[in-house]
Each structure stands twice: as structure tokens, then as C-alpha cells.
Amino acid sequence: MTDKLESLKNEYAGFSMNEKAVNQMKSRIEMAKVENKIEARKRHIRGWAIAAAAALTIFILPNSNASVANAMSNVPVMGGFFSAITIRDYHSDSKNATASVEVNGLKSNDKTGKKTADEINREIKSLTNKYVADFKQTKKADGKVDLDVKVDLDVSTDIIAKTDNYFTLKLTAVEAQADSYQENHYYTIDLNTKKQVKLADLFKKNTDYKTAIKNDIKKQMLEHEKESEDVSYFVSESVEDKKITGFSDDDLVSKASFYLDKNGNIVICYNQGDVAPMYMGALEFTLDKNAVADILK
């Protein structure tokens, strides 16, 4: 995340988007994407010299654990209920490293629901434990590294969407060091089957839903760019630039997460820096129903 924060600072520094700045931004986009991909490859192997220099700090988003638990406890499922359990509750404070981690998961008395909850909880626990492990390594360096800005990482869980048939649990991590980088994880559950829903599950079998999604998202992106000179997405880059940076239009599906809003629309989500420059933040696009109507279940 630290490398992405540096990219973000550069994006904000050039945010005045006249024609010259737009061209400059294109160059920064290339660099941001390259750094993004390098950071991703290094994430599991990079040493803690980087982390120590960043002095990672963890605290919870302004969202009480109790309120999330109450929201989850009222989500009905056939034959039982999904309710909240505490996955991690960790607090620590030092000069440049303050942690307050309170993350909820799911539980269910139903056999299928329990299996689903266990799968989701394992992933959330793994992500949260990594945040805490990162923090503890940084805390060891506290006082040994001269830091100009305190770094914060917000971590929270929340129910962001609920319909008669689905609900979505969202895990959010936001690292801030003057600017911020946001990373989101979505877990959508079918209240009828009590199983986690994958994007492919929403479409008829043997249909090319990926192309339909890709085309609609790309169309929306290009329209947004026409509407504002301050908006930029990777899809508008030249073929040569895409070869250099490694971005492909297929990333519009492979890097996509999703949830279903209160009206049953499919909302496609991207983490910061995945399909657009860092300054664009985390992104959401509601699929045009007409673009996928013929292939939806």
C-alpha cells in the first residue's frame, strides 16, 4: 500500500487538469500502473525495511462494532440467521503507531450457512491478521525511523446492501499518509441458498457475460472522460501504452468485485489504482440493465 500512497501524492500534485496537465497525467498513469503491478508482486515477499519507513498504523473506521453486529444479527436466512461474530479485536498505541482493529465475521446455525460463513471468515481473518502483523513489525521500528507524517490504516466491516434475496458484507482497509489508498473486499450471500455468490452465478450458463460487462464498463468510462477533463481511465490509453504497462481491457472483469444494490442492480467495483490513476480513488459502476438483460438469470 505504501508505494501506492506515493503514486497518489504525485497524482494530487498534478490535479489541475488543463490540456498540458492531461498529457502529463497520461505519463503518470503509466508509472502508477507499473508501480501498482510491481507492488502487487512484491506484497508477499517485500522486506520490512519499507514497512518500517512507512510506519504503518492501524485503526478502525468510524463505524462501531456493535452497530455492525446489530445489522448482521437481523439478516434472515431460510432455516436460520446469519449473525455477527468478532474475528479480531486488537488495540495498541505508540508515538507513530496506533492500532484499533475491530473486525466482524459471520456465523450461522444452518449447515450450508455455516460452511459459507466459515469460508468468508477465513479470508477476512487472513487479511486482518496480515494488517496486524504488518503493524507489529512497524511498531518494532517505532522510534528508530524519522517520520514526517503519521500513517493510519482504517479497517472496518459493514453491511452495505440488503435485498430480499441477497446481502453483502464489505471489508474496507484505508491507509492514509497525508493522502490515502483504499482497498475493498466484498462478500455477497444468497439468502435462499445460503451460499456466497460469484459474479458468474448471476448469469445464464454458456453466455459471454465477461464481454458484456467489459463493453458496458468501457462505454461508461469513455463517456465519463468526455464529460470531464479531470476524469481518466486506463482504457483510453494507446495500444502501445497498454503493452508497456501490462493493462488489458480484460482487467475490467478480472479485477472486478461486485455487490447488488437495493434495486437489484449489479454494481461493479474496483480498488484504487486498478483501472484508473490513483487520484480517481476506489471506483463503482452500475451495470446498464439493457447491456446484460438477455443473459441474466
PDB file of N, CA and C in Angstrom, residues 110-183:
ATOM      1  N   ASP A 110     -27.333 -22.841  10.419  1.00  0.00           N
ATOM      2  CA  ASP A 110     -27.665 -23.690   9.274  1.00  0.00           C
ATOM      3  C   ASP A 110     -26.396 -24.335   8.726  1.00  0.00           C
ATOM      4  N   LYS A 111     -26.478 -25.588   8.294  1.00  0.00           N
ATOM      5  CA  LYS A 111     -25.308 -26.321   7.828  1.00  0.00           C
ATOM      6  C   LYS A 111     -24.633 -25.628   6.649  1.00  0.00           C
ATOM      7  N   THR A 112     -25.432 -25.280   5.623  1.00  0.00           N
ATOM      8  CA  THR A 112     -24.860 -24.611   4.452  1.00  0.00           C
ATOM      9  C   THR A 112     -24.394 -23.209   4.811  1.00  0.00           C
ATOM     10  N   GLY A 113     -25.199 -22.526   5.609  1.00  0.00           N
ATOM     11  CA  GLY A 113     -24.826 -21.182   6.035  1.00  0.00           C
ATOM     12  C   GLY A 113     -23.535 -21.167   6.825  1.00  0.00           C
ATOM     13  N   LYS A 114     -23.349 -22.167   7.670  1.00  0.00           N
ATOM     14  CA  LYS A 114     -22.121 -22.255   8.460  1.00  0.00           C
ATOM     15  C   LYS A 114     -20.905 -22.448   7.564  1.00  0.00           C
ATOM     16  N   LYS A 115     -21.040 -23.298   6.547  1.00  0.00           N
ATOM     17  CA  LYS A 115     -19.933 -23.517   5.623  1.00  0.00           C
ATOM     18  C   LYS A 115     -19.569 -22.221   4.903  1.00  0.00           C
ATOM     19  N   THR A 116     -20.595 -21.492   4.479  1.00  0.00           N
ATOM     20  CA  THR A 116     -20.369 -20.218   3.795  1.00  0.00           C
ATOM     21  C   THR A 116     -19.699 -19.216   4.723  1.00  0.00           C
ATOM     22  N   ALA A 117     -20.235 -19.124   5.944  1.00  0.00           N
ATOM     23  CA  ALA A 117     -19.667 -18.191   6.921  1.00  0.00           C
ATOM     24  C   ALA A 117     -18.217 -18.529   7.222  1.00  0.00           C
ATOM     25  N   ASP A 118     -17.922 -19.807   7.373  1.00  0.00           N
ATOM     26  CA  ASP A 118     -16.551 -20.230   7.683  1.00  0.00           C
ATOM     27  C   ASP A 118     -15.585 -19.842   6.568  1.00  0.00           C
ATOM     28  N   GLU A 119     -16.016 -20.003   5.321  1.00  0.00           N
ATOM     29  CA  GLU A 119     -15.159 -19.656   4.185  1.00  0.00           C
ATOM     30  C   GLU A 119     -14.863 -18.158   4.162  1.00  0.00           C
ATOM     31  N   ILE A 120     -15.899 -17.361   4.386  1.00  0.00           N
ATOM     32  CA  ILE A 120     -15.727 -15.908   4.388  1.00  0.00           C
ATOM     33  C   ILE A 120     -14.871 -15.475   5.570  1.00  0.00           C
ATOM     34  N   ASN A 121     -15.140 -16.059   6.726  1.00  0.00           N
ATOM     35  CA  ASN A 121     -14.390 -15.697   7.929  1.00  0.00           C
ATOM     36  C   ASN A 121     -12.903 -15.994   7.791  1.00  0.00           C
ATOM     37  N   ARG A 122     -12.584 -17.112   7.140  1.00  0.00           N
ATOM     38  CA  ARG A 122     -11.171 -17.461   6.959  1.00  0.00           C
ATOM     39  C   ARG A 122     -10.448 -16.397   6.140  1.00  0.00           C
ATOM     40  N   GLU A 123     -11.119 -15.932   5.081  1.00  0.00           N
ATOM     41  CA  GLU A 123     -10.481 -14.911   4.247  1.00  0.00           C
ATOM     42  C   GLU A 123     -10.346 -13.595   4.997  1.00  0.00           C
ATOM     43  N   ILE A 124     -11.413 -13.185   5.681  1.00  0.00           N
ATOM     44  CA  ILE A 124     -11.354 -11.936   6.448  1.00  0.00           C
ATOM     45  C   ILE A 124     -10.299 -12.020   7.538  1.00  0.00           C
ATOM     46  N   LYS A 125     -10.226 -13.160   8.210  1.00  0.00           N
ATOM     47  CA  LYS A 125      -9.233 -13.345   9.271  1.00  0.00           C
ATOM     48  C   LYS A 125      -7.821 -13.264   8.711  1.00  0.00           C
ATOM     49  N   SER A 126      -7.597 -13.878   7.551  1.00  0.00           N
ATOM     50  CA  SER A 126      -6.280 -13.855   6.930  1.00  0.00           C
ATOM     51  C   SER A 126      -5.860 -12.425   6.590  1.00  0.00           C
ATOM     52  N   LEU A 127      -6.774 -11.660   5.995  1.00  0.00           N
ATOM     53  CA  LEU A 127      -6.481 -10.275   5.641  1.00  0.00           C
ATOM     54  C   LEU A 127      -6.208  -9.438   6.888  1.00  0.00           C
ATOM     55  N   THR A 128      -7.066  -9.594   7.892  1.00  0.00           N
ATOM     56  CA  THR A 128      -6.929  -8.810   9.113  1.00  0.00           C
ATOM     57  C   THR A 128      -5.646  -9.155   9.857  1.00  0.00           C
ATOM     58  N   ASN A 129      -5.324 -10.435   9.933  1.00  0.00           N
ATOM     59  CA  ASN A 129      -4.090 -10.856  10.608  1.00  0.00           C
ATOM     60  C   ASN A 129      -2.856 -10.275   9.918  1.00  0.00           C
ATOM     61  N   LYS A 130      -2.920 -10.157   8.595  1.00  0.00           N
ATOM     62  CA  LYS A 130      -1.801  -9.560   7.868  1.00  0.00           C
ATOM     63  C   LYS A 130      -1.659  -8.086   8.243  1.00  0.00           C
ATOM     64  N   TYR A 131      -2.785  -7.366   8.334  1.00  0.00           N
ATOM     65  CA  TYR A 131      -2.721  -5.968   8.744  1.00  0.00           C
ATOM     66  C   TYR A 131      -2.080  -5.838  10.129  1.00  0.00           C
ATOM     67  N   VAL A 132      -2.493  -6.698  11.058  1.00  0.00           N
ATOM     68  CA  VAL A 132      -1.960  -6.640  12.417  1.00  0.00           C
ATOM     69  C   VAL A 132      -0.478  -7.018  12.442  1.00  0.00           C
ATOM     70  N   ALA A 133      -0.110  -8.046  11.670  1.00  0.00           N
ATOM     71  CA  ALA A 133       1.296  -8.452  11.605  1.00  0.00           C
ATOM     72  C   ALA A 133       2.154  -7.320  11.042  1.00  0.00           C
ATOM     73  N   ASP A 134       1.647  -6.650  10.010  1.00  0.00           N
ATOM     74  CA  ASP A 134       2.357  -5.509   9.435  1.00  0.00           C
ATOM     75  C   ASP A 134       2.558  -4.419  10.491  1.00  0.00           C
ATOM     76  N   PHE A 135       1.504  -4.159  11.235  1.00  0.00           N
ATOM     77  CA  PHE A 135       1.560  -3.131  12.275  1.00  0.00           C
ATOM     78  C   PHE A 135       2.602  -3.475  13.335  1.00  0.00           C
ATOM     79  N   LYS A 136       2.615  -4.715  13.779  1.00  0.00           N
ATOM     80  CA  LYS A 136       3.548  -5.123  14.828  1.00  0.00           C
ATOM     81  C   LYS A 136       4.994  -4.995  14.369  1.00  0.00           C
ATOM     82  N   GLN A 137       5.254  -5.316  13.105  1.00  0.00           N
ATOM     83  CA  GLN A 137       6.598  -5.150  12.573  1.00  0.00           C
ATOM     84  C   GLN A 137       6.989  -3.677  12.550  1.00  0.00           C
ATOM     85  N   THR A 138       6.044  -2.823  12.178  1.00  0.00           N
ATOM     86  CA  THR A 138       6.303  -1.393  12.136  1.00  0.00           C
ATOM     87  C   THR A 138       6.535  -0.844  13.531  1.00  0.00           C
ATOM     88  N   LYS A 139       5.745  -1.325  14.472  1.00  0.00           N
ATOM     89  CA  LYS A 139       5.872  -0.845  15.853  1.00  0.00           C
ATOM     90  C   LYS A 139       7.261  -1.114  16.405  1.00  0.00           C
ATOM     91  N   LYS A 140       7.884  -2.221  15.985  1.00  0.00           N
ATOM     92  CA  LYS A 140       9.235  -2.533  16.440  1.00  0.00           C
ATOM     93  C   LYS A 140      10.230  -1.465  15.999  1.00  0.00           C
ATOM     94  N   ALA A 141       9.918  -0.824  14.865  1.00  0.00           N
ATOM     95  CA  ALA A 141      10.814   0.200  14.329  1.00  0.00           C
ATOM     96  C   ALA A 141      10.469   1.585  14.849  1.00  0.00           C
ATOM     97  N   ASP A 142       9.363   1.701  15.590  1.00  0.00           N
ATOM     98  CA  ASP A 142       8.922   2.996  16.108  1.00  0.00           C
ATOM     99  C   ASP A 142      10.029   3.609  16.969  1.00  0.00           C
ATOM    100  N   GLY A 143      10.389   4.834  16.651  1.00  0.00           N
ATOM    101  CA  GLY A 143      11.456   5.496  17.392  1.00  0.00           C
ATOM    102  C   GLY A 143      12.809   5.351  16.724  1.00  0.00           C
ATOM    103  N   LYS A 144      12.940   4.373  15.829  1.00  0.00           N
ATOM    104  CA  LYS A 144      14.203   4.153  15.123  1.00  0.00           C
ATOM    105  C   LYS A 144      14.203   4.818  13.754  1.00  0.00           C
ATOM    106  N   VAL A 145      12.999   5.173  13.267  1.00  0.00           N
ATOM    107  CA  VAL A 145      12.867   5.779  11.945  1.00  0.00           C
ATOM    108  C   VAL A 145      12.279   7.169  12.091  1.00  0.00           C
ATOM    109  N   ASP A 146      12.882   8.160  11.421  1.00  0.00           N
ATOM    110  CA  ASP A 146      12.394   9.533  11.484  1.00  0.00           C
ATOM    111  C   ASP A 146      11.222   9.696  10.519  1.00  0.00           C
ATOM    112  N   LEU A 147      10.036   9.931  11.064  1.00  0.00           N
ATOM    113  CA  LEU A 147       8.838  10.035  10.246  1.00  0.00           C
ATOM    114  C   LEU A 147       8.303  11.460  10.240  1.00  0.00           C
ATOM    115  N   ASP A 148       7.964  11.973   9.044  1.00  0.00           N
ATOM    116  CA  ASP A 148       7.393  13.312   8.937  1.00  0.00           C
ATOM    117  C   ASP A 148       5.881  13.288   9.130  1.00  0.00           C
ATOM    118  N   VAL A 149       5.234  12.218   8.683  1.00  0.00           N
ATOM    119  CA  VAL A 149       3.780  12.116   8.733  1.00  0.00           C
ATOM    120  C   VAL A 149       3.375  10.785   9.340  1.00  0.00           C
ATOM    121  N   LYS A 150       2.428  10.819  10.245  1.00  0.00           N
ATOM    122  CA  LYS A 150       1.914   9.591  10.830  1.00  0.00           C
ATOM    123  C   LYS A 150       1.065   8.859   9.798  1.00  0.00           C
ATOM    124  N   VAL A 151       1.175   7.547   9.771  1.00  0.00           N
ATOM    125  CA  VAL A 151       0.439   6.737   8.812  1.00  0.00           C
ATOM    126  C   VAL A 151      -0.682   5.999   9.529  1.00  0.00           C
ATOM    127  N   ASP A 152      -1.870   6.010   8.949  1.00  0.00           N
ATOM    128  CA  ASP A 152      -3.022   5.335   9.542  1.00  0.00           C
ATOM    129  C   ASP A 152      -3.617   4.343   8.549  1.00  0.00           C
ATOM    130  N   LEU A 153      -4.048   3.203   9.059  1.00  0.00           N
ATOM    131  CA  LEU A 153      -4.770   2.241   8.231  1.00  0.00           C
ATOM    132  C   LEU A 153      -6.101   1.935   8.887  1.00  0.00           C
ATOM    133  N   ASP A 154      -7.190   2.375   8.264  1.00  0.00           N
ATOM    134  CA  ASP A 154      -8.530   2.131   8.779  1.00  0.00           C
ATOM    135  C   ASP A 154      -9.012   0.763   8.305  1.00  0.00           C
ATOM    136  N   VAL A 155      -9.588  -0.021   9.199  1.00  0.00           N
ATOM    137  CA  VAL A 155     -10.130  -1.315   8.825  1.00  0.00           C
ATOM    138  C   VAL A 155     -11.532  -1.441   9.404  1.00  0.00           C
ATOM    139  N   SER A 156     -12.499  -1.829   8.573  1.00  0.00           N
ATOM    140  CA  SER A 156     -13.868  -1.959   9.063  1.00  0.00           C
ATOM    141  C   SER A 156     -14.647  -2.996   8.276  1.00  0.00           C
ATOM    142  N   THR A 157     -15.720  -3.481   8.869  1.00  0.00           N
ATOM    143  CA  THR A 157     -16.684  -4.334   8.175  1.00  0.00           C
ATOM    144  C   THR A 157     -18.051  -3.701   8.300  1.00  0.00           C
ATOM    145  N   ASP A 158     -18.856  -3.863   7.262  1.00  0.00           N
ATOM    146  CA  ASP A 158     -20.185  -3.257   7.271  1.00  0.00           C
ATOM    147  C   ASP A 158     -21.100  -3.993   6.299  1.00  0.00           C
ATOM    148  N   ILE A 159     -22.396  -3.956   6.568  1.00  0.00           N
ATOM    149  CA  ILE A 159     -23.395  -4.443   5.615  1.00  0.00           C
ATOM    150  C   ILE A 159     -23.736  -3.273   4.702  1.00  0.00           C
ATOM    151  N   ILE A 160     -23.413  -3.382   3.422  1.00  0.00           N
ATOM    152  CA  ILE A 160     -23.603  -2.244   2.526  1.00  0.00           C
ATOM    153  C   ILE A 160     -24.833  -2.378   1.646  1.00  0.00           C
ATOM    154  N   ALA A 161     -25.378  -3.586   1.521  1.00  0.00           N
ATOM    155  CA  ALA A 161     -26.545  -3.776   0.663  1.00  0.00           C
ATOM    156  C   ALA A 161     -27.345  -4.969   1.154  1.00  0.00           C
ATOM    157  N   LYS A 162     -28.674  -4.838   1.146  1.00  0.00           N
ATOM    158  CA  LYS A 162     -29.534  -5.931   1.574  1.00  0.00           C
ATOM    159  C   LYS A 162     -30.839  -5.875   0.783  1.00  0.00           C
ATOM    160  N   THR A 163     -31.187  -6.996   0.167  1.00  0.00           N
ATOM    161  CA  THR A 163     -32.462  -7.127  -0.525  1.00  0.00           C
ATOM    162  C   THR A 163     -33.169  -8.356   0.043  1.00  0.00           C
ATOM    163  N   ASP A 164     -34.281  -8.714  -0.540  1.00  0.00           N
ATOM    164  CA  ASP A 164     -34.997  -9.902  -0.080  1.00  0.00           C
ATOM    165  C   ASP A 164     -34.212 -11.180  -0.352  1.00  0.00           C
ATOM    166  N   ASN A 165     -33.315 -11.122  -1.323  1.00  0.00           N
ATOM    167  CA  ASN A 165     -32.599 -12.332  -1.738  1.00  0.00           C
ATOM    168  C   ASN A 165     -31.100 -12.325  -1.456  1.00  0.00           C
ATOM    169  N   TYR A 166     -30.527 -11.139  -1.234  1.00  0.00           N
ATOM    170  CA  TYR A 166     -29.083 -11.050  -1.067  1.00  0.00           C
ATOM    171  C   TYR A 166     -28.708 -10.044   0.018  1.00  0.00           C
ATOM    172  N   PHE A 167     -27.507 -10.215   0.571  1.00  0.00           N
ATOM    173  CA  PHE A 167     -26.882  -9.139   1.334  1.00  0.00           C
ATOM    174  C   PHE A 167     -25.378  -9.215   1.121  1.00  0.00           C
ATOM    175  N   THR A 168     -24.710  -8.089   1.290  1.00  0.00           N
ATOM    176  CA  THR A 168     -23.271  -8.009   1.056  1.00  0.00           C
ATOM    177  C   THR A 168     -22.546  -7.470   2.283  1.00  0.00           C
ATOM    178  N   LEU A 169     -21.526  -8.203   2.699  1.00  0.00           N
ATOM    179  CA  LEU A 169     -20.623  -7.772   3.758  1.00  0.00           C
ATOM    180  C   LEU A 169     -19.383  -7.194   3.090  1.00  0.00           C
ATOM    181  N   LYS A 170     -18.984  -6.013   3.528  1.00  0.00           N
ATOM    182  CA  LYS A 170     -17.839  -5.338   2.922  1.00  0.00           C
ATOM    183  C   LYS A 170     -16.736  -5.141   3.965  1.00  0.00           C
ATOM    184  N   LEU A 171     -15.526  -5.534   3.606  1.00  0.00           N
ATOM    185  CA  LEU A 171     -14.346  -5.279   4.416  1.00  0.00           C
ATOM    186  C   LEU A 171     -13.546  -4.176   3.742  1.00  0.00           C
ATOM    187  N   THR A 172     -13.271  -3.105   4.475  1.00  0.00           N
ATOM    188  CA  THR A 172     -12.569  -1.958   3.899  1.00  0.00           C
ATOM    189  C   THR A 172     -11.289  -1.670   4.662  1.00  0.00           C
ATOM    190  N   ALA A 173     -10.213  -1.441   3.929  1.00  0.00           N
ATOM    191  CA  ALA A 173      -8.946  -1.018   4.525  1.00  0.00           C
ATOM    192  C   ALA A 173      -8.492   0.255   3.834  1.00  0.00           C
ATOM    193  N   VAL A 174      -8.213   1.290   4.612  1.00  0.00           N
ATOM    194  CA  VAL A 174      -7.762   2.563   4.059  1.00  0.00           C
ATOM    195  C   VAL A 174      -6.481   2.978   4.756  1.00  0.00           C
ATOM    196  N   GLU A 175      -5.395   3.063   4.005  1.00  0.00           N
ATOM    197  CA  GLU A 175      -4.124   3.532   4.554  1.00  0.00           C
ATOM    198  C   GLU A 175      -3.955   4.998   4.206  1.00  0.00           C
ATOM    199  N   ALA A 176      -3.653   5.810   5.194  1.00  0.00           N
ATOM    200  CA  ALA A 176      -3.513   7.246   4.983  1.00  0.00           C
ATOM    201  C   ALA A 176      -2.160   7.742   5.463  1.00  0.00           C
ATOM    202  N   GLN A 177      -1.517   8.517   4.605  1.00  0.00           N
ATOM    203  CA  GLN A 177      -0.280   9.212   4.958  1.00  0.00           C
ATOM    204  C   GLN A 177      -0.306  10.514   4.185  1.00  0.00           C
ATOM    205  N   ALA A 178      -1.022  11.494   4.728  1.00  0.00           N
ATOM    206  CA  ALA A 178      -1.369  12.734   4.039  1.00  0.00           C
ATOM    207  C   ALA A 178      -2.451  12.453   2.995  1.00  0.00           C
ATOM    208  N   ASP A 179      -2.143  11.574   2.021  1.00  0.00           N
ATOM    209  CA  ASP A 179      -3.151  11.083   1.087  1.00  0.00           C
ATOM    210  C   ASP A 179      -3.516   9.664   1.525  1.00  0.00           C
ATOM    211  N   SER A 180      -4.382   8.999   0.761  1.00  0.00           N
ATOM    212  CA  SER A 180      -4.814   7.675   1.209  1.00  0.00           C
ATOM    213  C   SER A 180      -4.937   6.691   0.053  1.00  0.00           C
ATOM    214  N   TYR A 181      -4.867   5.412   0.417  1.00  0.00           N
ATOM    215  CA  TYR A 181      -5.110   4.322  -0.522  1.00  0.00           C
ATOM    216  C   TYR A 181      -6.176   3.412   0.070  1.00  0.00           C
ATOM    217  N   GLN A 182      -7.189   3.076  -0.722  1.00  0.00           N
ATOM    218  CA  GLN A 182      -8.305   2.268  -0.242  1.00  0.00           C
ATOM    219  C   GLN A 182      -8.374   0.928  -0.947  1.00  0.00           C
ATOM    220  N   GLU A 183      -8.638  -0.110  -0.158  1.00  0.00           N
ATOM    221  CA  GLU A 183      -8.772  -1.468  -0.679  1.00  0.00           C
ATOM    222  C   GLU A 183     -10.041  -2.076  -0.098  1.00  0.00           C
TER     223      GLU A 183
END
